[in-house]
Amino acid sequence: MLSAPGRRISSTSKAAVAVSVLLAGALSTSCGLVPEHPDDGNLVLGVRVTEGSVQVKIPICPGEYPNRVEVWDPGSDTRKERLLWWAEGPAGKDAADGLLKLWSPDDYRKSSPSERPAEAPPLVDVSVSYGAEEDSVGDLVNLKEAAKHLPAEGLYWTARGETMSAQAIDDQLSCAEKPN
């Protein structure tokens, strides 16, 4: 999220915030700050939606750990953006591998009490921050579209309309590059 919804930014500071956001976006990546991973841009998340769960695969570098996940209704022309669900402190090997279940409070140290909406908005904005970094990754996900494309085990549907393996999602990061 560029700024947390619900926060009001005065009109005199909007330009300063916009410049700060652009500068922060130019300097940050999903694994850290330049020059550690200078080529990490345009990352996508993978999604698996089944009747019982929504699982997100985030790109992750070895030794990193996701910290917080948020699911937002990005709103539209007629309604405002709103937080649907959040959780902190994902646990287990799945989280260490960048696999996160949404609306699953048992998989997190703490979470909002909200349940998965029976009628999801057309798009949700999934945002995940990393534990040791002031960095995050996110994507707009159409849950209904993702549910139509249930890929084989170990594969995830992306907002690009393609399926990717967990390894291919991680390989988007420069930390995944192998030395020559």
Coordinates of C-alpha atoms in Angstrom, one line a residue:
M1 CA 0.0 0.0 0.0
L2 CA 1.3 3.4 -0.8
S3 CA -0.4 4.9 2.1
A4 CA -2.7 3.4 4.6
P5 CA -6.4 4.0 3.7
G6 CA -8.3 6.0 6.3
R7 CA -5.3 8.2 6.9
R8 CA -5.9 11.7 5.8
I9 CA -3.0 13.6 4.2
S10 CA -3.3 17.3 4.1
S11 CA -3.3 18.9 0.6
T12 CA -0.1 20.8 1.4
S13 CA 1.7 17.6 2.2
K14 CA 0.3 15.5 -0.7
A15 CA 3.1 16.6 -3.1
A16 CA 5.8 15.8 -0.5
V17 CA 4.2 12.4 0.2
A18 CA 4.0 11.7 -3.6
V19 CA 7.7 12.5 -4.0
S20 CA 8.6 10.4 -1.0
V21 CA 6.6 7.5 -2.2
L22 CA 8.1 7.7 -5.7
L23 CA 11.6 7.9 -4.2
A24 CA 11.0 5.1 -1.8
G25 CA 9.6 3.0 -4.6
A26 CA 12.6 3.7 -6.7
L27 CA 15.0 2.7 -3.9
S28 CA 13.3 -0.3 -2.5
T29 CA 12.8 -3.8 -3.7
S30 CA 11.0 -6.8 -2.3
C31 CA 14.3 -8.0 -0.7
G32 CA 15.9 -4.9 0.4
L33 CA 17.4 -1.6 -0.7
V34 CA 19.6 -0.8 -3.6
P35 CA 22.2 -1.9 -4.4
E36 CA 21.5 -5.4 -2.9
H37 CA 18.7 -6.3 -5.3
P38 CA 18.5 -3.5 -7.9
D39 CA 16.6 -5.5 -10.5
D40 CA 13.6 -6.6 -8.4
G41 CA 10.6 -4.9 -10.1
N42 CA 7.2 -5.8 -11.4
L43 CA 6.9 -8.8 -9.1
V44 CA 3.8 -10.9 -9.1
L45 CA 2.3 -13.1 -6.4
G46 CA 0.9 -16.5 -7.0
V47 CA -2.6 -17.5 -5.9
R48 CA -4.5 -20.8 -5.3
V49 CA -8.2 -20.5 -4.5
T50 CA -10.1 -23.5 -3.5
E51 CA -13.5 -23.8 -1.9
G52 CA -11.9 -23.9 1.6
S53 CA -8.9 -21.6 1.3
V54 CA -7.0 -18.8 -0.4
Q55 CA -3.3 -19.4 -0.5
V56 CA -0.8 -16.8 -1.7
K57 CA 2.8 -17.5 -2.8
I58 CA 5.0 -14.4 -2.3
P59 CA 8.5 -14.1 -3.8
I60 CA 11.0 -14.6 -1.0
C61 CA 14.7 -14.7 -0.6
P62 CA 16.5 -17.3 1.6
G63 CA 16.6 -16.2 5.2
E64 CA 13.7 -13.7 4.8
Y65 CA 10.4 -14.2 6.5
P66 CA 7.0 -12.6 5.9
N67 CA 5.8 -10.5 8.8
R68 CA 2.3 -9.1 8.0
V69 CA -0.3 -9.7 5.4
E70 CA -3.2 -7.4 4.6
V71 CA -6.1 -7.9 2.2
W72 CA -7.8 -4.7 1.0
D73 CA -10.9 -4.0 -1.0
P74 CA -9.3 -1.3 -3.2
G75 CA -12.7 0.4 -3.7
S76 CA -14.1 1.9 -6.8
D77 CA -15.6 5.1 -8.0
T78 CA -18.5 4.6 -5.7
R79 CA -16.9 3.3 -2.5
K80 CA -13.7 3.8 -0.5
E81 CA -10.8 1.4 0.0
R82 CA -11.2 -0.7 3.1
L83 CA -9.2 -3.3 5.0
L84 CA -10.9 -6.7 4.8
W85 CA -8.4 -8.7 6.8
W86 CA -4.9 -8.6 8.3
A87 CA -2.6 -11.0 10.1
E88 CA 0.9 -10.8 11.7
G89 CA 3.5 -13.4 12.6
P90 CA 2.8 -16.3 10.2
A91 CA 4.2 -19.5 11.5
G92 CA 5.7 -22.7 10.1
K93 CA 7.7 -23.9 7.2
D94 CA 5.0 -22.8 4.7
A95 CA 5.5 -19.1 5.8
A96 CA 9.3 -19.5 5.6
D97 CA 8.7 -20.6 2.0
G98 CA 6.5 -17.6 1.2
L99 CA 3.2 -19.6 1.3
L100 CA 0.5 -17.7 3.2
K101 CA -3.1 -18.7 3.8
L102 CA -5.5 -15.8 3.9
W103 CA -8.4 -15.6 6.4
S104 CA -6.8 -18.4 8.4
P105 CA -6.2 -17.0 11.9
D106 CA -4.7 -20.3 13.2
D107 CA -1.7 -19.9 10.9
Y108 CA -0.7 -16.5 12.5
R109 CA 0.4 -15.2 15.8
K110 CA -2.5 -12.6 15.7
S111 CA -5.1 -11.6 13.1
S112 CA -8.2 -9.6 12.6
P113 CA -11.4 -11.5 13.5
S114 CA -12.8 -11.1 10.0
E115 CA -13.7 -14.2 8.0
R116 CA -13.4 -14.6 4.2
P117 CA -16.3 -12.7 2.7
A118 CA -18.9 -14.9 1.1
E119 CA -19.1 -12.4 -1.8
A120 CA -15.6 -11.1 -2.4
P121 CA -15.1 -7.8 -4.2
P122 CA -14.0 -8.1 -7.9
L123 CA -10.4 -7.3 -6.9
V124 CA -8.5 -7.5 -3.7
D125 CA -5.2 -5.9 -3.0
V126 CA -2.9 -8.4 -1.1
S127 CA 0.1 -6.7 0.6
V128 CA 2.8 -8.6 2.5
S129 CA 5.6 -7.0 4.5
Y130 CA 8.8 -8.8 5.2
G131 CA 10.0 -9.4 8.8
A132 CA 13.5 -8.0 8.8
E133 CA 13.0 -5.4 6.0
E134 CA 11.0 -2.2 5.6
D135 CA 9.9 -3.7 2.4
S136 CA 6.8 -5.3 1.0
V137 CA 5.3 -7.0 -2.0
G138 CA 1.7 -6.8 -3.2
D139 CA -0.6 -7.4 -6.1
L140 CA -4.2 -6.8 -7.2
V141 CA -5.8 -10.2 -7.3
N142 CA -9.2 -11.2 -8.8
L143 CA -10.2 -14.1 -6.5
K144 CA -13.0 -15.2 -8.7
E145 CA -10.7 -15.4 -11.7
A146 CA -8.1 -17.2 -9.7
A147 CA -10.7 -19.7 -8.6
K148 CA -11.5 -20.5 -12.2
H149 CA -7.9 -21.4 -12.9
L150 CA -6.9 -24.0 -10.3
P151 CA -3.5 -25.1 -11.5
A152 CA -1.9 -28.4 -10.6
E153 CA -0.4 -28.9 -7.2
G154 CA 2.7 -26.7 -6.7
L155 CA 1.6 -24.2 -9.3
Y156 CA 0.0 -20.8 -8.7
W157 CA -2.2 -18.5 -10.9
T158 CA -0.9 -15.0 -11.3
A159 CA -2.6 -11.7 -12.2
R160 CA -0.7 -11.9 -15.5
G161 CA -3.1 -14.7 -16.4
E162 CA -0.4 -17.4 -16.3
T163 CA 0.6 -20.1 -13.9
M164 CA 4.0 -20.2 -12.2
S165 CA 5.7 -22.6 -9.9
A166 CA 6.8 -21.6 -6.4
Q167 CA 10.4 -21.6 -7.6
A168 CA 9.6 -19.4 -10.6
I169 CA 7.9 -16.9 -8.3
D170 CA 11.0 -16.8 -6.1
D171 CA 13.2 -16.6 -9.2
Q172 CA 11.8 -13.2 -9.9
L173 CA 14.1 -11.8 -7.2
S174 CA 17.7 -11.0 -7.8
C175 CA 18.7 -13.0 -4.8
A176 CA 17.7 -16.1 -6.8
E177 CA 20.3 -15.5 -9.5
K178 CA 23.0 -18.0 -9.6
P179 CA 26.7 -16.8 -9.8
N180 CA 28.4 -17.3 -13.2

